[in-house]
Amino acid sequence: MFDPVHLRTFLAVAQTLSFTQAGHRLGLRQSTVSQHVRRLEEAAGRQLFARDTHSVALTEDGEAMLGFARTILEANERAAHWFAGTRLRGRLRFGASEDFVLTRLPEILVSFRRDHPEVDLELTVGLSGTLQEQVAAGRLDLVLVKRHPDVPLPGRGRLVWRDRLVWIGGERLRLDAHRPLPLVLLPPPAVTRARALEVLERHGRPWRVTCTSGSLNGLVAAARAGLGVMAHAEGMMPPGLVRVPARAGLPELGGIDVVLLYGADALRDGSVRGSAEALAAAVLAAGDRLHAPAAEPS
């Protein structure tokens, strides 16, 4: 009933909230993306997106379709691998920002290892800036990182979704507009640190660093304790923290892209390329899961 090609296009639009960006990801014209979505809506008999000239948003039926689309595409992918009669093997060096490791990315990696047991997956967790340096130097094959939307993606880069950075802090935190803004920050070259400081300097807002930690868990603990505010992707807000209310008068931080970047070996080595493409496809197909926090241990 539902064409996998149309479902894949639907997922790309749902994750990027842009018909244009979905087209870039899939190598399709915007008119083709619109056609695929229209045909899927006709097959479902429901409107999946509320869209106008300025924005794209999922409807309630669109939210429901997300889960169905992901399940259908994952089953289709497993069947294709089974009947192709080929097994991926070798080493794949994958890097991910700690933000994603604290969401449901581990579930995606578990599924990948189940489907490709002969791939030796090596995971590196670090700052987005550091991981981008490592993949550019050929020390990693594929990375999932945050990146400024104004920085063009390299030829093999893939946009997973677009988010925005927001100020977050503990529920009881009270900010004094007449005192420097207390900041909880990752060390350089963290993308969120650079953005927060650049925006505050541009708006002339005084600030002071109350906590620096290379661990996101350390920052979250400091923010929960009321030591200050931190810049964080809205779609991956850690439990126990809330958005700083607009009345605090903090400047807007703008958007952030979540992207997949390929290393040199993933582009020229056949075995590495196959594994990298398979993992990238798994991340792209289940990208909406990365907005959900990992389940708390029982």
Coordinates of C-alpha atoms in Angstrom, one line a residue, residues 6-289:
H6 CA 7.6 7.6 -0.9
L7 CA 8.1 6.6 2.7
R8 CA 11.9 7.4 2.5
T9 CA 11.1 10.9 1.1
F10 CA 8.5 11.4 3.8
L11 CA 11.0 10.7 6.5
A12 CA 13.6 13.0 5.0
V13 CA 11.0 15.9 4.9
A14 CA 9.8 15.0 8.5
Q15 CA 13.4 15.1 9.8
T16 CA 14.6 18.3 8.0
L17 CA 11.2 20.1 7.9
S18 CA 12.1 21.3 4.5
F19 CA 11.2 19.9 1.0
T20 CA 14.4 21.6 -0.4
Q21 CA 16.7 20.0 2.2
A22 CA 15.0 16.6 1.8
G23 CA 15.7 16.9 -1.9
H24 CA 19.3 17.6 -1.3
R25 CA 19.6 14.6 1.0
L26 CA 18.0 12.2 -1.5
G27 CA 19.4 13.7 -4.7
L28 CA 15.9 14.7 -5.9
R29 CA 14.3 17.8 -7.3
Q30 CA 11.9 19.6 -5.0
S31 CA 9.1 18.9 -7.4
T32 CA 9.8 15.2 -7.1
V33 CA 9.8 15.4 -3.3
S34 CA 6.4 17.2 -3.4
Q35 CA 5.1 14.5 -5.7
H36 CA 6.2 11.7 -3.5
V37 CA 4.6 13.3 -0.4
R38 CA 1.4 13.9 -2.3
R39 CA 1.2 10.3 -3.5
L40 CA 1.8 9.0 0.1
E41 CA -0.9 11.3 1.4
E42 CA -3.3 10.0 -1.3
A43 CA -2.4 6.4 -0.3
A44 CA -3.0 7.2 3.4
G45 CA -6.1 9.3 2.7
R46 CA -4.7 11.8 5.2
Q47 CA -2.8 15.1 5.2
L48 CA 0.7 14.4 6.7
F49 CA 2.2 17.9 6.6
A50 CA 0.8 21.3 7.4
R51 CA 2.8 23.6 5.1
D52 CA 2.8 27.1 3.7
T53 CA 5.4 29.3 2.0
H54 CA 7.4 29.7 5.3
S55 CA 7.2 26.5 7.3
V56 CA 6.6 22.7 7.2
A57 CA 5.2 20.8 10.2
L58 CA 3.9 17.3 10.8
T59 CA 0.2 16.9 11.4
E60 CA -1.1 14.4 14.0
D61 CA -1.4 11.8 11.2
G62 CA 2.1 12.7 10.1
E63 CA 3.4 12.0 13.6
A64 CA 1.7 8.6 13.4
M65 CA 3.1 7.9 10.0
L66 CA 6.7 8.4 11.3
G67 CA 6.6 5.2 13.3
F68 CA 5.0 3.2 10.5
A69 CA 7.4 4.5 7.9
R70 CA 10.5 3.7 10.0
T71 CA 9.2 0.2 10.7
I72 CA 8.4 -0.6 7.1
L73 CA 11.8 0.8 5.8
E74 CA 13.8 -1.1 8.4
A75 CA 12.0 -4.4 7.5
N76 CA 12.5 -3.7 3.8
E77 CA 16.2 -3.0 4.4
R78 CA 16.7 -6.3 6.4
A79 CA 14.9 -8.2 3.6
A80 CA 17.1 -6.6 1.0
H81 CA 20.3 -7.6 2.9
W82 CA 19.1 -11.1 3.4
F83 CA 18.3 -11.9 -0.2
A84 CA 21.2 -10.0 -1.7
G85 CA 23.4 -12.8 -0.3
T86 CA 26.2 -10.4 0.6
R87 CA 27.5 -9.7 4.1
L88 CA 29.3 -6.6 5.2
R89 CA 32.5 -7.1 7.1
G90 CA 35.6 -5.2 8.2
R91 CA 36.2 -2.3 10.6
L92 CA 34.0 0.8 10.7
R93 CA 35.2 3.8 12.9
F94 CA 32.2 5.8 13.9
G95 CA 32.2 9.0 15.9
A96 CA 29.2 10.7 17.6
S97 CA 28.7 13.7 19.8
E98 CA 27.8 12.8 23.4
D99 CA 24.4 14.5 22.9
F100 CA 23.3 11.6 20.7
V101 CA 24.8 8.8 22.8
L102 CA 22.5 10.0 25.6
T103 CA 19.4 9.7 23.3
R104 CA 18.4 6.5 21.5
L105 CA 21.3 6.2 19.2
P106 CA 22.5 3.1 21.1
E107 CA 19.3 1.4 20.0
I108 CA 20.2 2.2 16.4
L109 CA 23.7 0.8 16.8
V110 CA 22.3 -2.4 18.4
S111 CA 20.1 -3.0 15.4
F112 CA 23.0 -2.3 13.0
R113 CA 25.3 -4.8 14.8
R114 CA 22.5 -7.4 14.8
D115 CA 22.0 -6.9 11.0
H116 CA 25.7 -6.7 10.2
P117 CA 27.5 -9.0 12.8
E118 CA 30.7 -9.2 10.8
V119 CA 31.3 -5.4 10.9
D120 CA 33.7 -4.5 13.7
L121 CA 32.1 -1.2 14.9
E122 CA 34.4 1.1 16.8
L123 CA 32.6 4.0 18.6
T124 CA 34.3 7.3 19.5
V125 CA 32.4 9.8 21.6
G126 CA 33.6 13.4 21.6
L127 CA 32.9 17.0 20.9
S128 CA 31.4 17.8 17.4
G129 CA 34.4 20.1 16.6
T130 CA 37.0 17.4 17.5
L131 CA 35.1 14.7 15.6
Q132 CA 35.0 16.8 12.5
E133 CA 38.8 17.3 12.7
Q134 CA 39.3 13.6 13.2
V135 CA 37.1 12.6 10.2
A136 CA 38.9 15.2 8.0
A137 CA 42.2 13.7 9.1
G138 CA 41.1 10.2 8.1
R139 CA 41.0 8.9 11.7
L140 CA 37.3 8.2 11.6
D141 CA 35.1 6.8 8.8
L142 CA 31.7 8.4 9.6
V143 CA 30.6 10.9 12.2
L144 CA 27.3 12.2 13.5
V145 CA 27.9 15.8 14.7
K146 CA 26.3 19.2 15.1
R147 CA 27.3 21.9 12.6
H148 CA 26.5 25.5 11.9
P149 CA 23.7 25.8 9.2
D150 CA 25.7 28.4 7.3
V151 CA 28.7 26.1 6.8
P152 CA 28.2 24.2 3.4
L153 CA 28.2 20.5 3.7
P154 CA 31.0 18.6 1.8
G155 CA 29.9 16.5 -1.2
R156 CA 29.2 13.4 0.8
G157 CA 27.8 15.1 3.8
R158 CA 24.2 14.3 4.8
L159 CA 21.8 16.5 6.7
V160 CA 20.0 14.3 9.3
W161 CA 17.7 17.0 10.8
R162 CA 17.6 20.7 11.6
D163 CA 17.2 21.9 15.2
R164 CA 17.6 25.1 17.1
L165 CA 19.8 26.0 20.0
V166 CA 18.1 27.2 23.1
W167 CA 19.1 28.4 26.6
I168 CA 18.3 25.8 29.3
G169 CA 18.8 25.6 33.0
G170 CA 17.4 24.2 36.3
E171 CA 13.8 24.7 37.1
R172 CA 14.6 26.9 40.1
L173 CA 17.3 29.0 38.4
R174 CA 16.7 32.8 38.7
L175 CA 18.8 35.1 36.5
D176 CA 19.7 38.7 37.5
A177 CA 19.7 41.0 34.4
H178 CA 22.1 43.3 36.1
R179 CA 24.8 40.7 36.7
P180 CA 26.9 38.7 34.2
L181 CA 25.1 35.7 32.8
P182 CA 26.4 32.5 34.5
L183 CA 27.4 30.0 31.8
V184 CA 27.9 26.2 31.9
L185 CA 30.1 25.3 28.9
L186 CA 31.9 22.6 27.1
P187 CA 35.6 23.3 26.3
P188 CA 36.7 24.5 22.8
P189 CA 36.2 23.6 20.0
A190 CA 32.6 22.8 21.1
V191 CA 30.0 24.2 18.6
T192 CA 27.5 25.2 21.3
R193 CA 30.2 27.0 23.3
A194 CA 31.3 29.0 20.2
R195 CA 27.8 29.9 19.3
A196 CA 26.8 31.0 22.9
L197 CA 29.8 33.3 23.3
E198 CA 29.5 34.8 19.9
V199 CA 25.9 35.6 20.3
L200 CA 26.4 37.1 23.8
E201 CA 29.3 39.2 22.6
R202 CA 27.3 40.4 19.6
H203 CA 24.5 41.5 21.8
G204 CA 26.7 43.1 24.5
R205 CA 25.5 40.8 27.2
P206 CA 28.2 40.3 30.0
W207 CA 28.9 36.7 31.0
R208 CA 31.0 34.6 33.2
V209 CA 31.9 30.9 33.1
T210 CA 30.8 29.0 36.3
C211 CA 31.5 25.5 35.0
T212 CA 33.5 23.9 32.2
S213 CA 33.3 20.2 31.6
G214 CA 34.3 17.9 28.7
S215 CA 31.4 15.7 29.7
L216 CA 27.7 16.5 28.9
N217 CA 26.8 14.7 32.0
G218 CA 29.0 17.1 34.0
L219 CA 27.3 20.1 32.4
V220 CA 23.8 18.7 33.0
A221 CA 24.7 18.1 36.7
A222 CA 26.0 21.7 37.0
A223 CA 22.9 23.1 35.3
R224 CA 20.6 21.1 37.5
A225 CA 22.5 22.4 40.6
G226 CA 21.7 25.9 39.5
L227 CA 25.2 27.0 38.6
G228 CA 24.2 28.6 35.3
V229 CA 22.6 28.2 31.9
M230 CA 23.8 26.2 28.9
A231 CA 23.2 26.3 25.1
H232 CA 21.7 23.0 23.9
A233 CA 19.7 21.6 21.0
E234 CA 16.0 21.9 21.7
G235 CA 15.1 18.5 20.4
M236 CA 17.6 16.7 22.7
M237 CA 16.9 18.6 26.0
P238 CA 18.2 16.5 28.9
P239 CA 15.7 15.4 31.6
G240 CA 15.6 17.8 34.6
L241 CA 16.3 20.9 32.7
V242 CA 13.9 23.4 31.1
R243 CA 14.1 26.3 28.6
V244 CA 15.0 29.6 30.1
P245 CA 11.8 31.7 29.8
A246 CA 11.7 34.6 27.2
R247 CA 11.2 37.1 30.0
A248 CA 14.9 36.6 31.0
G249 CA 15.8 38.5 27.8
L250 CA 18.5 36.2 26.5
P251 CA 19.4 36.6 22.8
E252 CA 18.3 33.9 20.3
L253 CA 21.0 31.3 19.6
G254 CA 19.7 30.4 16.1
G255 CA 19.6 27.0 14.3
I256 CA 21.9 24.0 14.3
D257 CA 22.3 21.2 11.8
V258 CA 22.8 17.5 12.7
V259 CA 24.8 15.9 10.0
L260 CA 26.6 12.8 8.9
L261 CA 30.2 13.3 7.5
Y262 CA 32.3 10.7 5.7
G263 CA 36.0 10.1 6.1
A264 CA 38.3 9.5 3.1
D265 CA 38.4 5.7 3.6
A266 CA 34.6 5.6 3.5
L267 CA 34.7 7.2 0.1
R268 CA 37.4 5.1 -1.6
D269 CA 37.6 1.7 0.2
G270 CA 34.8 -0.6 -0.9
S271 CA 34.3 -2.6 2.3
V272 CA 34.4 0.6 4.5
R273 CA 32.1 2.4 2.1
G274 CA 29.5 -0.3 2.2
S275 CA 29.5 -0.4 6.0
A276 CA 29.4 3.4 6.3
E277 CA 26.5 3.7 3.8
A278 CA 24.6 1.0 5.7
L279 CA 25.1 2.8 9.1
A280 CA 24.3 6.1 7.6
A281 CA 21.1 4.7 6.1
A282 CA 20.1 3.3 9.5
V283 CA 20.7 6.7 11.2
L284 CA 18.8 8.6 8.5
A285 CA 15.8 6.1 8.6
A286 CA 15.6 6.4 12.4
G287 CA 16.7 10.0 12.8
D288 CA 13.5 11.0 14.7
R289 CA 14.5 8.6 17.5

